[in-house]
mmCIF file of C-alpha atoms in Angstrom:
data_model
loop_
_atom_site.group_PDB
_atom_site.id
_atom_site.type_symbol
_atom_site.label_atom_id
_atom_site.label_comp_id
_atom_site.label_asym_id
_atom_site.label_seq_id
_atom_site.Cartn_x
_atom_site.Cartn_y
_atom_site.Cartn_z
ATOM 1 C CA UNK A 319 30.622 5.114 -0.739
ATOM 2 C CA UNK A 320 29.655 8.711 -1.663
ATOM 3 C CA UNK A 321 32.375 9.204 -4.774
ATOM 4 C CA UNK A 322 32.159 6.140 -6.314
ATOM 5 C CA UNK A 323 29.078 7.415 -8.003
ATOM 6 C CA UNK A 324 31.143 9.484 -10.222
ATOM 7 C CA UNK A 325 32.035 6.025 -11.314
ATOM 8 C CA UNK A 326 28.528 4.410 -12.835
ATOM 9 C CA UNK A 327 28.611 6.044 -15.736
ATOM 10 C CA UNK A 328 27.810 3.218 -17.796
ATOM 11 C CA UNK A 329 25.340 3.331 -21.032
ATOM 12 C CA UNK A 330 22.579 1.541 -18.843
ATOM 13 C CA UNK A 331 23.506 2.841 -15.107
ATOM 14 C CA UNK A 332 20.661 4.635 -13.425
ATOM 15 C CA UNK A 333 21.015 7.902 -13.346
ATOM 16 C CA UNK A 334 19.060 8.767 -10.392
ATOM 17 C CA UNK A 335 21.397 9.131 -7.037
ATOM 18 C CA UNK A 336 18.779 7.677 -4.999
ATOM 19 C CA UNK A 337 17.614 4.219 -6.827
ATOM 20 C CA UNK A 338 21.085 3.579 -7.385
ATOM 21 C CA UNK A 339 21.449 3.579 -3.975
ATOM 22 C CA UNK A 340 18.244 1.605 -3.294
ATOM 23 C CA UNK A 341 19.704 -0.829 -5.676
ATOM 24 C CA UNK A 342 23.263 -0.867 -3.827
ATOM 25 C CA UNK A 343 21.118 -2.276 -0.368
ATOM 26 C CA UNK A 344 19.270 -5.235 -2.265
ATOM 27 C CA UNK A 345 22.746 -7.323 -1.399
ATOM 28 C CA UNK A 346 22.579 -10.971 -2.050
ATOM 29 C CA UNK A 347 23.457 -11.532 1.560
ATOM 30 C CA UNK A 348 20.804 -10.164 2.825
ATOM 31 C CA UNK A 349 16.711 -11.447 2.469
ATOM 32 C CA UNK A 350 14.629 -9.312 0.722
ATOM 33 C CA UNK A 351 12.707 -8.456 3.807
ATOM 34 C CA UNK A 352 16.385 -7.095 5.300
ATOM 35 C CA UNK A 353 16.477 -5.024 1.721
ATOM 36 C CA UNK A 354 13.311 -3.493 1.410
ATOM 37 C CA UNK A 355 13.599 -2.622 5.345
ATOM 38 C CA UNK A 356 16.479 -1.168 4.612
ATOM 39 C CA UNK A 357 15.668 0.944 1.762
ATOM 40 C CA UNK A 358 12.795 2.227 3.799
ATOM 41 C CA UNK A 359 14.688 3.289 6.379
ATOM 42 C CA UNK A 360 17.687 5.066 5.354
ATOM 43 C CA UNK A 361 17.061 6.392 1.782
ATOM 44 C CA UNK A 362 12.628 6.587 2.308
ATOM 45 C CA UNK A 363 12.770 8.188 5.635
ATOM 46 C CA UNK A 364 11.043 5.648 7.517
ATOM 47 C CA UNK A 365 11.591 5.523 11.291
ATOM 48 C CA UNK A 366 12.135 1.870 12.689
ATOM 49 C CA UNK A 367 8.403 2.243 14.118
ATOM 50 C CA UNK A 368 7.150 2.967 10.386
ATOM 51 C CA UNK A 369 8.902 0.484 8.836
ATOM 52 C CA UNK A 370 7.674 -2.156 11.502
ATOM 53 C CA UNK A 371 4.408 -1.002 10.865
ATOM 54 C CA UNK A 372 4.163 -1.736 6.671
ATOM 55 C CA UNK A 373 5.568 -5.197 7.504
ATOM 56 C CA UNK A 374 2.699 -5.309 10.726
ATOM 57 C CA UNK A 375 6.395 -6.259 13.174
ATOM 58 C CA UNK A 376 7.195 -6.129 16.227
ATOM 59 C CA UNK A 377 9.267 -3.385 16.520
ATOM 60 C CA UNK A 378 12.047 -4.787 18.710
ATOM 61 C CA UNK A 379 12.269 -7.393 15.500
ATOM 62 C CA UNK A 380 12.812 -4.754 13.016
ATOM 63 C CA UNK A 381 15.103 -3.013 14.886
ATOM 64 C CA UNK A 382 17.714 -5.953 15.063
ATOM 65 C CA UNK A 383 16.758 -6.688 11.161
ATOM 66 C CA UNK A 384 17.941 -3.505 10.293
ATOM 67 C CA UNK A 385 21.067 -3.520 12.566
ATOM 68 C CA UNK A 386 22.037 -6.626 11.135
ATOM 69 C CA UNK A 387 21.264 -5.217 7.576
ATOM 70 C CA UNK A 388 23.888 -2.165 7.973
ATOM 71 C CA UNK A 389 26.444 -4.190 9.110
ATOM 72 C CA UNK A 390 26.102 -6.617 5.939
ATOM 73 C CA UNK A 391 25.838 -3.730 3.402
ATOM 74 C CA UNK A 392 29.037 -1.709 5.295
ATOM 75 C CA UNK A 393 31.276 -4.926 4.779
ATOM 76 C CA UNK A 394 30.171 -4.794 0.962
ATOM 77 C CA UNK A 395 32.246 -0.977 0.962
ATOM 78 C CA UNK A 396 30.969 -0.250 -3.042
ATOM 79 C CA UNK A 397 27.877 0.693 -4.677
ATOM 80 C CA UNK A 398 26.161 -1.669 -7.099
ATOM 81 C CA UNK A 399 26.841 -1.243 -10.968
ATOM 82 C CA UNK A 400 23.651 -1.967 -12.426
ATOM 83 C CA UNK A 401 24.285 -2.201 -16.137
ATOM 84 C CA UNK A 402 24.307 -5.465 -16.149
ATOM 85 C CA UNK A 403 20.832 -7.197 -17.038
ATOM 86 C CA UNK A 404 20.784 -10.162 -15.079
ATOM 87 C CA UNK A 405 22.234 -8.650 -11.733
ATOM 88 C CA UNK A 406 19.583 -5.735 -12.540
ATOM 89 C CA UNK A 407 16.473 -8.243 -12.270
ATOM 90 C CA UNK A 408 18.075 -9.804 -9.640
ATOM 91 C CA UNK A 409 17.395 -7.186 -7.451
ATOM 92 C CA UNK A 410 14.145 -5.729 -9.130
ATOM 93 C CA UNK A 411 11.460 -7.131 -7.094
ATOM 94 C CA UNK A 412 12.842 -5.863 -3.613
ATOM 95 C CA UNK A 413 12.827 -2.462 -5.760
ATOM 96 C CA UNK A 414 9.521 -3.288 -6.506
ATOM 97 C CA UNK A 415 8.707 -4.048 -3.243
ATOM 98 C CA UNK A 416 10.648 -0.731 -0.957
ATOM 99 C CA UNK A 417 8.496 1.217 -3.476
ATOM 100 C CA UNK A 418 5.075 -0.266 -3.477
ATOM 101 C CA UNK A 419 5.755 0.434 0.394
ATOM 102 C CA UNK A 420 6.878 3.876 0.349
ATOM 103 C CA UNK A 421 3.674 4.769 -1.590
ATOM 104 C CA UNK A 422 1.049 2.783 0.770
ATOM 105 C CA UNK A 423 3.373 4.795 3.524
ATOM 106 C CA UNK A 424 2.045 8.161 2.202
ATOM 107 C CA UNK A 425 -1.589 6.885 0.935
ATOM 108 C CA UNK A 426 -2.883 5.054 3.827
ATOM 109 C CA UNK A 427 0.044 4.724 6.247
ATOM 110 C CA UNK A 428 -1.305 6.716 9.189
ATOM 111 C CA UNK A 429 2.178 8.914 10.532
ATOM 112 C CA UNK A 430 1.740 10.036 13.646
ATOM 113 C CA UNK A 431 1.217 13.671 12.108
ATOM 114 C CA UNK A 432 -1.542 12.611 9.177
ATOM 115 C CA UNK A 433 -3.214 9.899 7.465
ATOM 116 C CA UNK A 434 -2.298 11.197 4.117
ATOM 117 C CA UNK A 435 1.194 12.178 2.975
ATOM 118 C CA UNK A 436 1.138 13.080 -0.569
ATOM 119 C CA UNK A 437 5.123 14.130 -1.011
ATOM 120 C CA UNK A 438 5.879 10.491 0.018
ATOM 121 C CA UNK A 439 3.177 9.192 -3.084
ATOM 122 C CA UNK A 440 5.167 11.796 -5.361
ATOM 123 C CA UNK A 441 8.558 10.500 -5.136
ATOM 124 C CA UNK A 442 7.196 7.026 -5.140
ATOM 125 C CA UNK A 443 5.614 8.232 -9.124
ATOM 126 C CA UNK A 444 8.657 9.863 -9.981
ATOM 127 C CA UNK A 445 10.898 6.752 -8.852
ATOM 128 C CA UNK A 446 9.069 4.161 -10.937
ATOM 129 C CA UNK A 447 8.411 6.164 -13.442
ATOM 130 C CA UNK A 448 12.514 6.887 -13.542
ATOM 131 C CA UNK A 449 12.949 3.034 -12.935
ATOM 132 C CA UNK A 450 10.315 2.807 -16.513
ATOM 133 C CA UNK A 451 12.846 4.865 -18.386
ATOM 134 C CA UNK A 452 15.552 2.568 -17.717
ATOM 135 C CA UNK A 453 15.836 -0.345 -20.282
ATOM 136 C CA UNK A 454 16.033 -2.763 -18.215
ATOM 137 C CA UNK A 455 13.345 -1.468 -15.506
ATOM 138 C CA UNK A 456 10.310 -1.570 -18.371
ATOM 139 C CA UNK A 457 8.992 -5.139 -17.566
ATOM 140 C CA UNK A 458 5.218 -5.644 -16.625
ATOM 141 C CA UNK A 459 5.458 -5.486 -13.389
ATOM 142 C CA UNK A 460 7.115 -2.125 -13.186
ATOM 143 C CA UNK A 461 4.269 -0.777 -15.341
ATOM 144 C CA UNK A 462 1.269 -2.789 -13.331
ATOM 145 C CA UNK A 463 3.128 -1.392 -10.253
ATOM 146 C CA UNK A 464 3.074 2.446 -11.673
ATOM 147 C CA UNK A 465 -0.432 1.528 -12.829
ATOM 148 C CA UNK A 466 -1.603 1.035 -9.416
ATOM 149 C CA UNK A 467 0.447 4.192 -8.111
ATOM 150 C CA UNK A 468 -1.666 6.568 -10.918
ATOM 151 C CA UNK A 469 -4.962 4.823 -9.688
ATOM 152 C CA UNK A 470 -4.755 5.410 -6.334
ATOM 153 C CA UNK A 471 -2.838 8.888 -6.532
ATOM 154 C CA UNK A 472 -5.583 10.031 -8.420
ATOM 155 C CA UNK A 473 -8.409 9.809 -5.448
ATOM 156 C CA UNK A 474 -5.815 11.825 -2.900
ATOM 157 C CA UNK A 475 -7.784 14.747 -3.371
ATOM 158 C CA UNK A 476 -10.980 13.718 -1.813
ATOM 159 C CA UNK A 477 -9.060 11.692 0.800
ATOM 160 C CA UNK A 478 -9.666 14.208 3.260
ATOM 161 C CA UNK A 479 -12.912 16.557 3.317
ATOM 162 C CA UNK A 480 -12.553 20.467 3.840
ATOM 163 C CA UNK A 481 -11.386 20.414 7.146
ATOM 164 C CA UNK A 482 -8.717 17.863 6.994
ATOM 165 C CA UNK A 483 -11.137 15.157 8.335
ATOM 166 C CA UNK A 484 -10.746 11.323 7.135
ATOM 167 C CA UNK A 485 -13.046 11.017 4.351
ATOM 168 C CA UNK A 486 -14.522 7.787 3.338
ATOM 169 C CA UNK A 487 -14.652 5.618 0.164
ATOM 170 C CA UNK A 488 -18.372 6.108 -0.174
ATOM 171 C CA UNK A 489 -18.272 9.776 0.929
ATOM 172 C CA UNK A 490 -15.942 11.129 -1.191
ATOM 173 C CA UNK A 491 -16.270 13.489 -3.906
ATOM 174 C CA UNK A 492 -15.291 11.537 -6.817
ATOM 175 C CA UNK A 493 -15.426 15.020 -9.312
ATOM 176 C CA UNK A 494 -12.425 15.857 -7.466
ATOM 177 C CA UNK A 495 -10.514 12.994 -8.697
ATOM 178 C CA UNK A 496 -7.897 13.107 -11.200
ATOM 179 C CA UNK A 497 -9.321 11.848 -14.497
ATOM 180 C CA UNK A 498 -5.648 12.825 -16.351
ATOM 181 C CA UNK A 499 -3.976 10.258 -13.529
ATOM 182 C CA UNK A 500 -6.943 7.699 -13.870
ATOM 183 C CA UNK A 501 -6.023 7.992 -17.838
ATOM 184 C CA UNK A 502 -2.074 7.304 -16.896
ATOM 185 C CA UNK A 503 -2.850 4.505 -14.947
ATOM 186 C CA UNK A 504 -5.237 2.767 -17.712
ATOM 187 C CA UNK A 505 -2.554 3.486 -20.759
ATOM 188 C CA UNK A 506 -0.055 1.999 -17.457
ATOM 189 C CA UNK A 507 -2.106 -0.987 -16.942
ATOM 190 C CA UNK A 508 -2.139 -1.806 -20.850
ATOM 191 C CA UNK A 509 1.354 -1.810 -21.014
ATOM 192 C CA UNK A 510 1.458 -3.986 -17.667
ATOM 193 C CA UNK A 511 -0.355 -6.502 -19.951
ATOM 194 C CA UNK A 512 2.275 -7.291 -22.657
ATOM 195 C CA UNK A 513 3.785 -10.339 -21.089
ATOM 196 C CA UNK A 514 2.275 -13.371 -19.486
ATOM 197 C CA UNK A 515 2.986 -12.436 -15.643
ATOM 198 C CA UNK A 516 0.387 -12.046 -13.501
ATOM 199 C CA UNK A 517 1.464 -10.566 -10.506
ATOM 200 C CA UNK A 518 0.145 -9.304 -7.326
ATOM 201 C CA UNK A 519 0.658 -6.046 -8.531
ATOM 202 C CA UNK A 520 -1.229 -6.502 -11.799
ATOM 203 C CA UNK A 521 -4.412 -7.745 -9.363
ATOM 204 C CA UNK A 522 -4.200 -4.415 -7.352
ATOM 205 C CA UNK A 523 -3.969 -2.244 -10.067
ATOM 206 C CA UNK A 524 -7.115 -4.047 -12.101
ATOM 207 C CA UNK A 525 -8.923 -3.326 -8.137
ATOM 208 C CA UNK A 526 -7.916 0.302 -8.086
ATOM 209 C CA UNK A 527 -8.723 0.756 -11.378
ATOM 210 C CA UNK A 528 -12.421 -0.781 -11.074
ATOM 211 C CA UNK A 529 -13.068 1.737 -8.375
ATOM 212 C CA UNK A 530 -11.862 4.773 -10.374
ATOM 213 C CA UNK A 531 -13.803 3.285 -12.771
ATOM 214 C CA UNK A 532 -17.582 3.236 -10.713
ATOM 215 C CA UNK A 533 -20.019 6.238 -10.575
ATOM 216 C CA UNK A 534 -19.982 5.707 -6.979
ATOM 217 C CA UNK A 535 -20.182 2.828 -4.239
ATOM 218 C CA UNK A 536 -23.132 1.455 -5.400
ATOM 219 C CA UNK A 537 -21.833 1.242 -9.237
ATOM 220 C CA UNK A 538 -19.482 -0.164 -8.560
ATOM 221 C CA UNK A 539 -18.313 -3.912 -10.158
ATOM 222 C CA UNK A 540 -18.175 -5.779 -6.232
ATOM 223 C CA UNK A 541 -18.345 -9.002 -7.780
ATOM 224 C CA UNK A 542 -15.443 -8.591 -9.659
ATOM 225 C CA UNK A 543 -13.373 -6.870 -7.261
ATOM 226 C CA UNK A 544 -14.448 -10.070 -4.730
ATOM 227 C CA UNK A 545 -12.965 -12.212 -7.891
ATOM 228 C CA UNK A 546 -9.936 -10.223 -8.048
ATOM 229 C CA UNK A 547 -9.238 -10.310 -3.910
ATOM 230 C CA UNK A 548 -9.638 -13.821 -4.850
ATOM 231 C CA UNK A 549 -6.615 -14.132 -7.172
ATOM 232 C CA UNK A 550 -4.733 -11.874 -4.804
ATOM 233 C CA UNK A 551 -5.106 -13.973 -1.975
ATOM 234 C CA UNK A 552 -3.667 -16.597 -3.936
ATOM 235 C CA UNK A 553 -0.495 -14.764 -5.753
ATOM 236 C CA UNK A 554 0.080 -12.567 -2.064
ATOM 237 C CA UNK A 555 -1.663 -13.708 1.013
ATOM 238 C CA UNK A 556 -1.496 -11.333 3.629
ATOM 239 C CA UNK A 557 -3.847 -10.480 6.629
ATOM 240 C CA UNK A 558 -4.820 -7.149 5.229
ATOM 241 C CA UNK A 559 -6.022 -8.979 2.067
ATOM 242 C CA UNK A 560 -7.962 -10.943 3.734
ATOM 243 C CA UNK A 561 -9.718 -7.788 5.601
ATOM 244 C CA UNK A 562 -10.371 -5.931 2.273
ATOM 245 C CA UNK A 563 -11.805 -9.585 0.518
ATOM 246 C CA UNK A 564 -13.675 -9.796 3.284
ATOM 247 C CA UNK A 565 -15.297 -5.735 3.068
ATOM 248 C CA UNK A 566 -15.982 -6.566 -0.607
ATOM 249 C CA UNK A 567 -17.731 -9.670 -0.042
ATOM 250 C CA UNK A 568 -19.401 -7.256 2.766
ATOM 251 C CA UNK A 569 -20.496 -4.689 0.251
ATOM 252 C CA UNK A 570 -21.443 -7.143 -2.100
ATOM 253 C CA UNK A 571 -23.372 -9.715 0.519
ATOM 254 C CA UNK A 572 -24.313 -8.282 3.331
ATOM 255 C CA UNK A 573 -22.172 -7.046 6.556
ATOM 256 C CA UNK A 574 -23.142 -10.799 8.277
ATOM 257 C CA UNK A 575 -21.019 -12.108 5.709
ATOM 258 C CA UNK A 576 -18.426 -9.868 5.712
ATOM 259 C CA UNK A 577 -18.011 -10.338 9.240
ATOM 260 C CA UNK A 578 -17.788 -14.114 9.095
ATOM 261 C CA UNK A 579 -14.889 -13.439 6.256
ATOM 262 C CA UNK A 580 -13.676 -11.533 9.002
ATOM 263 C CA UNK A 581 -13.670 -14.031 11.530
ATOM 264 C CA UNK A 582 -12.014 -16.671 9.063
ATOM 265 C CA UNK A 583 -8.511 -14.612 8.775
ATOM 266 C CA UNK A 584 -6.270 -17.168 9.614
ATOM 267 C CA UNK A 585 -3.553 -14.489 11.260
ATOM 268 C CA UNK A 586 -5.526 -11.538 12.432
ATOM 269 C CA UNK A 587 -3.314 -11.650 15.376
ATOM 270 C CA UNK A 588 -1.092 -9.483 13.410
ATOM 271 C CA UNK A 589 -3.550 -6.855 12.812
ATOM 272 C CA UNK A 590 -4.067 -6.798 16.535
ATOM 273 C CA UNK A 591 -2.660 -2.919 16.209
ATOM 274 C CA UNK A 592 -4.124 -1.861 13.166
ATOM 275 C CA UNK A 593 -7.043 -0.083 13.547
ATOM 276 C CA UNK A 594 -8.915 -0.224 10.357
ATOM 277 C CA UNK A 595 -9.031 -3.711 11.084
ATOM 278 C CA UNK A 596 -11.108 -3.248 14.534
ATOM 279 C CA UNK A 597 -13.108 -0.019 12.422
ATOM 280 C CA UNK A 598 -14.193 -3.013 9.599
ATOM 281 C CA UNK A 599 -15.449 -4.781 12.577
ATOM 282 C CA UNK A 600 -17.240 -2.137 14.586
ATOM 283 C CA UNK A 601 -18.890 -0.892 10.851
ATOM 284 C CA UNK A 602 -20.053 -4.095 10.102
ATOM 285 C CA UNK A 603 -21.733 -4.822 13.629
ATOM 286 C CA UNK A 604 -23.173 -1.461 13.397
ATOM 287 C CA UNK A 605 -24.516 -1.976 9.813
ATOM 288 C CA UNK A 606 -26.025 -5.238 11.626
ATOM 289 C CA UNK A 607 -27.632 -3.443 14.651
ATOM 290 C CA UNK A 608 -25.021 -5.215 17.101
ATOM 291 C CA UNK A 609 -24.665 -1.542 18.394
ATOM 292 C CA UNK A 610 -22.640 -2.558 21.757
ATOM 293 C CA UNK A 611 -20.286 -4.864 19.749
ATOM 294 C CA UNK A 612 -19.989 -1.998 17.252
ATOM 295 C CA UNK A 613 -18.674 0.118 20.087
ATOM 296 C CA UNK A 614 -16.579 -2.182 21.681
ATOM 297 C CA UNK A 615 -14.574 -2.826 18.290
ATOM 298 C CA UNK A 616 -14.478 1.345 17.594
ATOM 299 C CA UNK A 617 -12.698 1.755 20.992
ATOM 300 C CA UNK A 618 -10.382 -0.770 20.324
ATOM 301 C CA UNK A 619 -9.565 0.900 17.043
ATOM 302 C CA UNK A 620 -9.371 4.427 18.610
ATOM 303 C CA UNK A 621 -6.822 2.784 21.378
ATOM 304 C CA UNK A 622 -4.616 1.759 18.325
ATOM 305 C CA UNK A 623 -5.427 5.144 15.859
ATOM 306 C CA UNK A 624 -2.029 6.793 14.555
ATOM 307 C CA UNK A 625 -2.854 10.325 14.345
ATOM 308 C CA UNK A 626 -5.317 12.979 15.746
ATOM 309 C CA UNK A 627 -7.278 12.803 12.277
ATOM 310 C CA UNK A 628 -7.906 8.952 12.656
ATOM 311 C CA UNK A 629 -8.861 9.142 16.234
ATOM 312 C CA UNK A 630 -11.209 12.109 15.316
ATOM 313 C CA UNK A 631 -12.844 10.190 12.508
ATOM 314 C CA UNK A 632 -13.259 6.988 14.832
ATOM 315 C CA UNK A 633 -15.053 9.484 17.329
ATOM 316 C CA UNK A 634 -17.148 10.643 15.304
ATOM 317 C CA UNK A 635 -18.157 6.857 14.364
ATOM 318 C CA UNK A 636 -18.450 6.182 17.875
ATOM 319 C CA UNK A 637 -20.512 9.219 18.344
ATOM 320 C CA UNK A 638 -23.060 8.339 15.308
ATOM 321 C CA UNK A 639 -23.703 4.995 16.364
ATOM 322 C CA UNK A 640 -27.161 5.325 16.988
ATOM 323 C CA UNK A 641 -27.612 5.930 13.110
ATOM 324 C CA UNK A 642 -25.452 3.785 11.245
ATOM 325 C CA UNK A 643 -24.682 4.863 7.009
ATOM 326 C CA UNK A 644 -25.752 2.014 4.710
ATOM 327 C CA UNK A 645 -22.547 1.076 2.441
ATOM 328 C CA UNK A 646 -19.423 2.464 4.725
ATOM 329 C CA UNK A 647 -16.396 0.890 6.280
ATOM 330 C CA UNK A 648 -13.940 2.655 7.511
ATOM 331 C CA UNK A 649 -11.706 -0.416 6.013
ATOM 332 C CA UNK A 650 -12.548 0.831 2.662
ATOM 333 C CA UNK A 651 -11.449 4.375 3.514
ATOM 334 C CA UNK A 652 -8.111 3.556 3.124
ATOM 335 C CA UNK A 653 -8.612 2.102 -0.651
#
């Protein structure tokens, strides 16, 4: 497929090797799961287990979705020419999608090797940002999706302390934040409001944004974030929603009520392996003096951690048990 790029040289063809080709695997044939999985894969880097792991899959699933995927877009045999509007937004949500991904993948993906991979958040920036300069890539969503990408970019610095240790929500250093990013992502999220789409994407960026916003954890507008996990359930319902509506409400009401949230997650089954989702519970009992329950849930998260600096920081939670911090969650270290 390799010299038919020489070929897209139209007015409105993307420039950029590498979203052309991310454009070339969102083939009708295929469902947009197949796409983005794709995408992920062979032009983000992902290994199978990684990209099993942002959809929360079993991994013997992925692999034959992504077998199956090759095999469609190898019978196609041409890249896609995307100068033409209608085929363009066709295909612009899976874009959307492989993106939004490839960012949480370096924010809060947990690689085996490190919680935090900035160069992944990087090309994720420069990718919508080149998808932004395309005419036909400068739609709300694209900006409320670049919004949220600024917003969250801009607290990598205090993501991990001085010694490379996990470093959360409540803890960190907030002058180390990026104020010029924070400023991106507001003149982003303006932008992102110039049509009449609200999209999931518009909800997480307006959540991102209220934290960057706050002072610190007790500043900061709960009530409105709970509002806004509200909407979000709604517009994209996912399990790990439901966790972080349920660690607002938390921060907002009381840990007893965050842990009934908690217990109301319809398909927690699939966050059997996650293990922020075990941490929210363990924080939450130990916030409510249910110190053996708090354990319990801390080794089950530190049985599922990704990397030595997760298992380290779930230690050290386990370790500290007998003095609980008023206001943390391990769930919202990953925010």
């Amino acid at each position: 497929m390799a010299p038919l790029l020489d070929e897209l040289t139209e007015l409105n063809a993307i420039r950029d090797d590498q979203l052309r080709l991310m454009f070339s695997c969102c083939h009708p044939n295929l469902s947009e799961e197949a796409q983005v999985a794709l995408m992920l894969h062979f032009l983000g880097g992902f290994s199978v287990k990684e990209v099993a792991q942002a959809y929360l899959s079993a991994l013997p699933a992925v692999e034959k979705l992504i077998a199956r995927a090759k095999k469609a877009l190898a019978g196609a045999g041409v890249l896609f020419d995307v100068s033409r509007h209608a085929d363009f937004q066709e295909r612009l949500p899976s874009i959307h999608l492989a993106l939004y991904l490839l960012f949480n993948q370096g924010y809060h993906g947990g690689s085996s090797g490190t919680p935090v991979q900035p160069v992944l958040c990087r090309e994720a920036i420069r990718l919508v940002t080149l998808l932004l300069d395309h005419p036909f890539g400068q739609g709300p969503e694209t900006f409320a999706l670049a919004a949220l990408m600024h917003f969250h970019a801009a607290r990598l610095p205090a993501k991990l302390g001085p010694s490379g240790e996990l470093t959360q929500l409540s803890n960190q250093d907030r002058s180390l934040w990026d104020r010029e990013l924070v400023l991106a992502g507001t003149e982003l999220l303006a932008r992102a409001a110039t049509g009449e789409a609200l999209t999931g994407y518009h909800v997480e960026a307006l959540i991102a944004g209220l934290h960057t916003d706050a002072a610190g954890i007790e500043d900061t507008n709960w009530a409105m974030i709970v509002h806004l996990y509200d909407a979000l359930q709604r517009l994209k319902p996912s399990p790990v929603v439901a966790l972080n509506r349920a660690i607002a409400i938390s921060q907002l009401e009381g840990p007893a009520r965050g842990l009934e949230e908690i217990g109301r997650i319809s398909d927690a089954s699939r966050l059997n392996g996650y293990p922020f989702y075990w941490a929210a519970r363990g924080e939450l009992q130990a916030l409510s003096a249910d110190l053996e329950e708090a354990e319990e849930n801390f080794k089950r998260a530190l049985s599922v951690a990704r990397n030595p600096t997760e298992r380290q920081h779930l230690q050290a939670r386990i370790d500290a048990l007998g003095r609980p911090r008023p206001g943390t969650s391990p769930a919202e270290g990953r925010r």
